[in-house]
C-alpha positions as a printed NumPy array, in Angstrom:
array([[ -0.043,  -5.372,   3.078],
       [  2.107,  -2.799,   4.687],
       [ -0.121,   0.089,   5.631],
       [ -3.694,  -0.302,   4.432],
       [ -4.263,   3.356,   4.488],
       [ -4.153,   4.86 ,   7.944],
       [ -1.57 ,   7.428,   8.907],
       [  0.079,   6.275,  12.146],
       [ -0.392,   7.569,  15.624],
       [  2.374,  10.074,  16.183],
       [  5.017,   9.253,  18.749],
       [  4.827,  11.591,  21.733],
       [  8.193,  13.147,  20.898],
       [  7.608,  13.506,  17.148],
       [  6.346,  16.468,  15.174],
       [  4.01 ,  16.251,  12.169],
       [  4.774,  18.719,   9.379],
       [  4.31 ,  19.162,   5.652],
       [  7.727,  19.471,   3.998],
       [  9.788,  18.002,   1.188],
       [ 11.396,  14.593,   1.758],
       [ 13.935,  13.208,  -0.692],
       [ 13.907,   9.562,  -1.855],
       [ 16.719,   8.417,   0.444],
       [ 15.169,  10.089,   3.488],
       [ 11.733,   8.662,   2.682],
       [ 13.081,   5.147,   2.155],
       [ 15.11 ,   5.194,   5.358],
       [ 12.164,   6.505,   7.376],
       [  9.821,   3.83 ,   5.999],
       [ 12.199,   0.983,   6.732],
       [ 12.837,   2.134,  10.293],
       [  9.203,   2.96 ,  11.029],
       [  7.873,  -0.4  ,   9.855],
       [ 10.647,  -2.329,  11.597],
       [  9.798,  -0.509,  14.809],
       [  5.999,  -0.734,  14.513],
       [  5.388,  -4.03 ,  12.712],
       [  4.54 ,  -5.916,  15.921],
       [  1.927,  -3.387,  16.986],
       [  0.511,  -3.175,  13.47 ],
       [  0.054,  -6.93 ,  13.155],
       [ -1.438,  -7.157,  16.653],
       [ -3.95 ,  -4.408,  15.898],
       [ -4.912,  -5.324,  12.339],
       [ -4.025,  -8.997,  12.03 ],
       [ -7.574, -10.201,  12.644],
       [ -8.975,  -8.019,   9.848],
       [ -6.168,  -8.915,   7.442],
       [ -6.282, -12.628,   8.244],
       [ -3.341, -14.9  ,   7.545],
       [ -4.22 , -15.621,   3.918],
       [ -6.716, -12.98 ,   2.825],
       [ -6.3  , -10.641,  -0.128],
       [ -8.188,  -7.49 ,   0.776],
       [ -7.526,  -4.314,  -1.163],
       [ -8.646,  -1.726,   1.366],
       [-10.295,  -0.827,   4.689],
       [-13.622,  -0.998,   2.848],
       [-13.046,  -4.76 ,   2.759],
       [-13.039,  -5.341,  -1.004],
       [-11.489,  -8.781,  -1.476],
       [ -9.745, -10.046,  -4.589],
       [-11.778, -13.256,  -4.265],
       [-14.827, -11.193,  -5.255],
       [-13.324,  -8.382,  -7.334],
       [-11.042, -10.362,  -9.727],
       [ -8.982,  -7.239, -10.447],
       [ -5.921,  -9.394, -11.1  ],
       [ -7.784, -11.376, -13.744],
       [ -9.765, -14.587, -13.76 ],
       [ -9.082, -17.243, -11.09 ],
       [ -7.909, -19.57 , -13.857],
       [ -5.261, -17.046, -14.946],
       [ -3.73 , -17.035, -11.454],
       [ -2.806, -20.71 , -11.572],
       [  0.902, -20.971, -12.234],
       [  1.316, -17.19 , -12.554],
       [  4.502, -15.743, -11.091],
       [  3.304, -12.767,  -9.04 ],
       [  5.26 ,  -9.967,  -7.365],
       [  3.552,  -8.433,  -4.328],
       [  5.113,  -5.051,  -3.542],
       [  4.972,  -3.721,  -0.001],
       [  3.695,  -7.087,   1.157],
       [  3.894,  -6.618,   4.922],
       [  3.341, -10.08 ,   6.428],
       [  2.463, -11.438,   2.953],
       [ -1.206, -12.115,   3.653],
       [ -2.092, -11.361,   0.03 ],
       [  0.73 , -13.55 ,  -1.291],
       [ -0.451, -16.411,   0.912],
       [ -3.93 , -16.122,  -0.626],
       [ -2.404, -16.069,  -4.103],
       [ -0.434, -19.23 ,  -3.362],
       [ -3.672, -20.928,  -2.315],
       [ -5.07 , -20.105,  -5.765],
       [ -2.142, -21.852,  -7.435],
       [ -0.019, -18.765,  -8.132],
       [  3.723, -18.529,  -7.428],
       [  4.071, -15.323,  -5.373],
       [  7.14 , -13.396,  -4.246],
       [  6.438, -11.022,  -1.347],
       [  8.671,  -7.943,  -1.266],
       [  8.848,  -5.432,   1.563],
       [ 11.343,  -2.845,   2.771],
       [ 10.845,  -3.925,   6.4  ],
       [ 12.701,  -6.961,   7.708],
       [ 10.416,  -7.139,  10.737],
       [  7.301,  -7.268,   8.582],
       [  8.775, -10.183,   6.658],
       [  9.596, -11.912,   9.92 ],
       [  5.879, -11.84 ,  10.66 ],
       [  5.3  , -13.564,   7.328],
       [  7.602, -16.362,   8.382],
       [  5.91 , -16.522,  11.806],
       [  2.501, -17.035,  10.185],
       [  3.861, -19.806,   7.952],
       [  5.533, -21.578,  10.874],
       [  2.409, -21.39 ,  13.032],
       [  0.312, -22.814,  10.198],
       [  2.892, -25.446,   9.302],
       [  2.563, -24.397,   5.676],
       [  5.058, -23.96 ,   2.853],
       [  6.775, -20.593,   3.473],
       [  5.991, -17.734,   1.127],
       [  9.095, -16.54 ,  -0.729],
       [ 10.019, -13.153,   0.717],
       [ 12.533, -10.502,  -0.355],
       [ 13.612,  -7.388,   1.517],
       [ 14.143,  -4.513,  -0.913],
       [ 13.1  ,  -1.011,  -1.858],
       [ 10.368,  -1.   ,  -4.514],
       [ 12.222,   1.644,  -6.51 ],
       [ 15.19 ,  -0.719,  -7.   ],
       [ 13.663,  -4.143,  -7.636],
       [ 16.263,  -6.96 ,  -7.486],
       [ 14.765,  -8.981, -10.338],
       [ 15.505,  -9.57 , -13.999],
       [ 13.591,  -7.901, -16.807],
       [ 10.297,  -9.651, -17.503],
       [ 10.564, -11.919, -14.466],
       [  6.868, -11.729, -13.5  ],
       [  3.484, -12.193, -15.111],
       [  1.618, -10.062, -12.581],
       [  2.329,  -7.403,  -9.939],
       [  0.14 ,  -6.124,  -7.134],
       [  0.24 ,  -3.934,  -4.064],
       [ -2.448,  -3.339,  -1.432],
       [ -1.475,  -0.028,   0.166],
       [  2.17 ,  -1.063,   0.094],
       [  5.212,   0.982,  -1.011],
       [  3.49 ,   3.366,  -3.443],
       [  2.296,   5.934,  -0.858],
       [  5.686,   5.911,   0.864],
       [  7.898,   6.394,  -2.194],
       [  9.205,   9.843,  -3.032],
       [  9.756,   8.872,  -6.678],
       [  6.73 ,   6.89 ,  -7.778],
       [  7.497,   7.617, -11.428],
       [ 10.678,   5.564, -10.968],
       [  8.71 ,   2.906,  -9.077],
       [  6.301,   2.557, -12.004],
       [  9.214,   2.198, -14.416],
       [ 10.747,  -0.53 , -12.249],
       [  7.483,  -2.468, -12.093],
       [  7.158,  -2.144, -15.877],
       [ 10.697,  -3.481, -16.288],
       [ 10.155,  -6.665, -14.259],
       [  6.81 ,  -7.487, -15.902],
       [  6.254,  -9.354, -19.131],
       [  4.324,  -7.706, -21.977],
       [  0.583,  -7.821, -21.344],
       [  1.004,  -8.331, -17.58 ],
       [ -1.232,  -6.518, -15.097],
       [ -0.092,  -4.101, -12.407],
       [ -2.805,  -3.46 ,  -9.814],
       [ -2.304,  -1.304,  -6.729],
       [ -4.438,   0.407,  -4.108],
       [ -3.677,   3.671,  -2.313],
       [ -5.477,   6.192,  -0.174],
       [ -7.874,   7.994,  -2.5  ],
       [ -6.122,  11.252,  -3.409],
       [ -9.159,  13.369,  -2.52 ],
       [ -8.715,  12.302,   1.101],
       [ -5.592,  14.455,   1.346],
       [ -7.847,  17.525,   1.387],
       [ -9.587,  16.306,   4.561],
       [ -8.364,  15.711,   8.139],
       [ -7.517,  12.068,   8.82 ],
       [-10.345,  11.677,  11.327],
       [-13.181,   9.122,  11.301],
       [-15.829,  11.468,  12.755],
       [-17.632,  14.557,  11.52 ],
       [-14.437,  16.625,  11.822],
       [-13.075,  14.555,   8.924],
       [-15.788,  15.757,   6.544],
       [-14.628,  19.35 ,   6.076],
       [-11.86 ,  20.037,   3.571],
       [ -8.974,  21.792,   5.291],
       [ -6.116,  21.562,   2.753],
       [ -5.582,  21.85 ,  -0.969],
       [ -6.011,  18.672,  -2.997],
       [ -3.299,  20.055,  -5.277],
       [ -0.673,  20.445,  -2.543],
       [  1.811,  17.599,  -3.148],
       [  3.965,  18.47 ,  -0.128],
       [  4.617,  15.217,   1.781],
       [  3.278,  14.455,   5.234],
       [  6.313,  13.999,   7.468],
       [  6.743,  13.01 ,  11.077],
       [ 10.155,  14.028,  12.368],
       [ 12.123,  13.729,  15.588],
       [ 13.574,  16.533,  17.7  ],
       [ 16.557,  16.722,  15.327],
       [ 14.377,  17.206,  12.254],
       [ 15.016,  13.668,  10.95 ],
       [ 12.039,  12.053,   9.24 ],
       [ 10.604,   9.07 ,  11.118],
       [  7.585,   8.548,   8.84 ],
       [  6.829,   9.932,   5.376],
       [  3.787,   9.648,   3.138],
       [  3.551,  11.194,  -0.336],
       [  0.526,  12.589,  -2.145],
       [ -0.237,  12.438,  -5.856],
       [ -3.448,  13.55 ,  -7.56 ],
       [ -5.46 ,  11.151,  -9.701],
       [ -4.04 ,  12.837, -12.783],
       [ -0.493,  12.436, -11.462],
       [ -1.016,   8.688, -11.024],
       [ -2.419,   8.265, -14.534],
       [  0.454,  10.216, -16.066],
       [  3.052,   8.196, -14.131],
       [  1.512,   4.951, -15.332],
       [  1.256,   5.946, -18.976],
       [  4.747,   7.483, -19.012],
       [  6.136,   4.188, -17.692],
       [  4.45 ,   2.248, -20.492],
       [  1.217,   1.07 , -18.86 ],
       [ -2.331,   1.293, -20.137],
       [ -4.963,   2.107, -17.519],
       [ -7.763,  -0.469, -17.671],
       [ -9.831,   0.607, -14.688],
       [ -9.939,   2.9  , -11.675],
       [-11.933,   1.311,  -8.867],
       [-13.307,   3.428,  -6.011],
       [-14.814,   0.931,  -3.541],
       [-18.016,   2.054,  -1.877],
       [-18.49 ,   1.485,   1.835],
       [-20.502,  -1.735,   2.159],
       [-23.703,  -1.967,   4.178],
       [-23.169,  -3.648,   7.524],
       [-19.446,  -2.882,   7.664],
       [-18.995,  -0.954,  10.906],
       [-15.269,  -1.378,  11.592],
       [-13.189,   1.796,  11.724],
       [ -9.569,   1.866,  10.585],
       [ -7.715,   5.079,  11.299],
       [ -9.604,   7.751,   9.365],
       [-11.773,   5.156,   7.625],
       [-15.272,   4.872,   9.071],
       [-18.861,   4.152,   8.013],
       [-19.664,   7.866,   8.369],
       [-16.951,   9.049,   5.995],
       [-17.054,   6.007,   3.749],
       [-20.674,   6.601,   2.779],
       [-19.906,  10.174,   1.698],
       [-16.398,  10.332,   0.199],
       [-14.141,   7.68 ,  -1.35 ],
       [-11.362,   6.335,   0.834],
       [ -9.486,   4.106,  -1.616],
       [ -8.405,   4.225,  -5.259],
       [ -7.393,   0.999,  -7.009],
       [ -5.522,   1.364, -10.301],
       [ -5.748,  -1.548, -12.725],
       [ -3.126,  -1.242, -15.462],
       [ -1.588,  -3.416, -18.156],
       [  1.992,  -3.389, -19.401],
       [  2.455,  -2.659, -23.092]])
C-alpha cells in the first residue's frame, strides 16, 4: 500500500499550495516522491502494515475480516491486480490465500522493498510491475479481481481514465475495490488533534493539494474528488457500485497515523472504501 492516507511532512524547502496539476506533472511528482521517501515510509509504518497483511486503512480494517474482495474460497486461484501496491504487503497476503497477485506501483524503490521482504522471508517473490495506473501494461480481461489500499487513486489527476483502464483489464463480473481518504476529510485540516475538527475549506473545492519546490515544480500532488464524483467515474467506466464502506474507529485502537487519530476517528469518517463490479 503506497500511502495509507496521510499527507506527507513537507520538506523544509517546499511550499504547500492548492493549484491545478496536470496528469504528467502529477505522475512525475508521485514517482519521484515515493522513490525518495520509500525507505522512511517503510521504516515508520512497516510494523503496522506487516509483511503480509491486507489492511484497508489507518482504522485497521483487515480484508481477513471484511471480505470485501469476496469469499475466501473465491480468492483461491484468482488472478489479482493490486494497484499502488507499495511494498506489496496486500499482495503477499493474497498469495497466502491461494490467489495469484501482481503488485503494480509507480515507484521503483517501493517495489525494491517488496523484493527485500521476500528475500528476508525466503519466500516466493511476489510478481511486481512498475507502471502508471492510468496506462496499465496488461491485456484486456487479464484479471479476475483488482484492489488498491490507498494506492494510486488519490495521486492520479485523471481518475476517470484510471477507472476505464481498470475496467479494461478486468473480466466481466470482476470486482474492483479501493480505499481512499474519505472525501469529507478534505474540508478539515490534516491534524490529529482538536484543531482537525473544524472545517476550514470547501468540500466542493477540487483544486489539488500540491507541494512544490522553489522553482514551482510539483514534488507531491494529491487530488480530491467528492463522493458523487467517485460514483460517477465508476459508473461511467462501466462499473456497478455494490457497497461504500466507511470504517468506524475501533475501540482500543489508539495508534495515530498522520491526521488519523482516535479523537477524530470517533467523530468523522477517515476512509471510504468503494466496492464495485465490472459489467
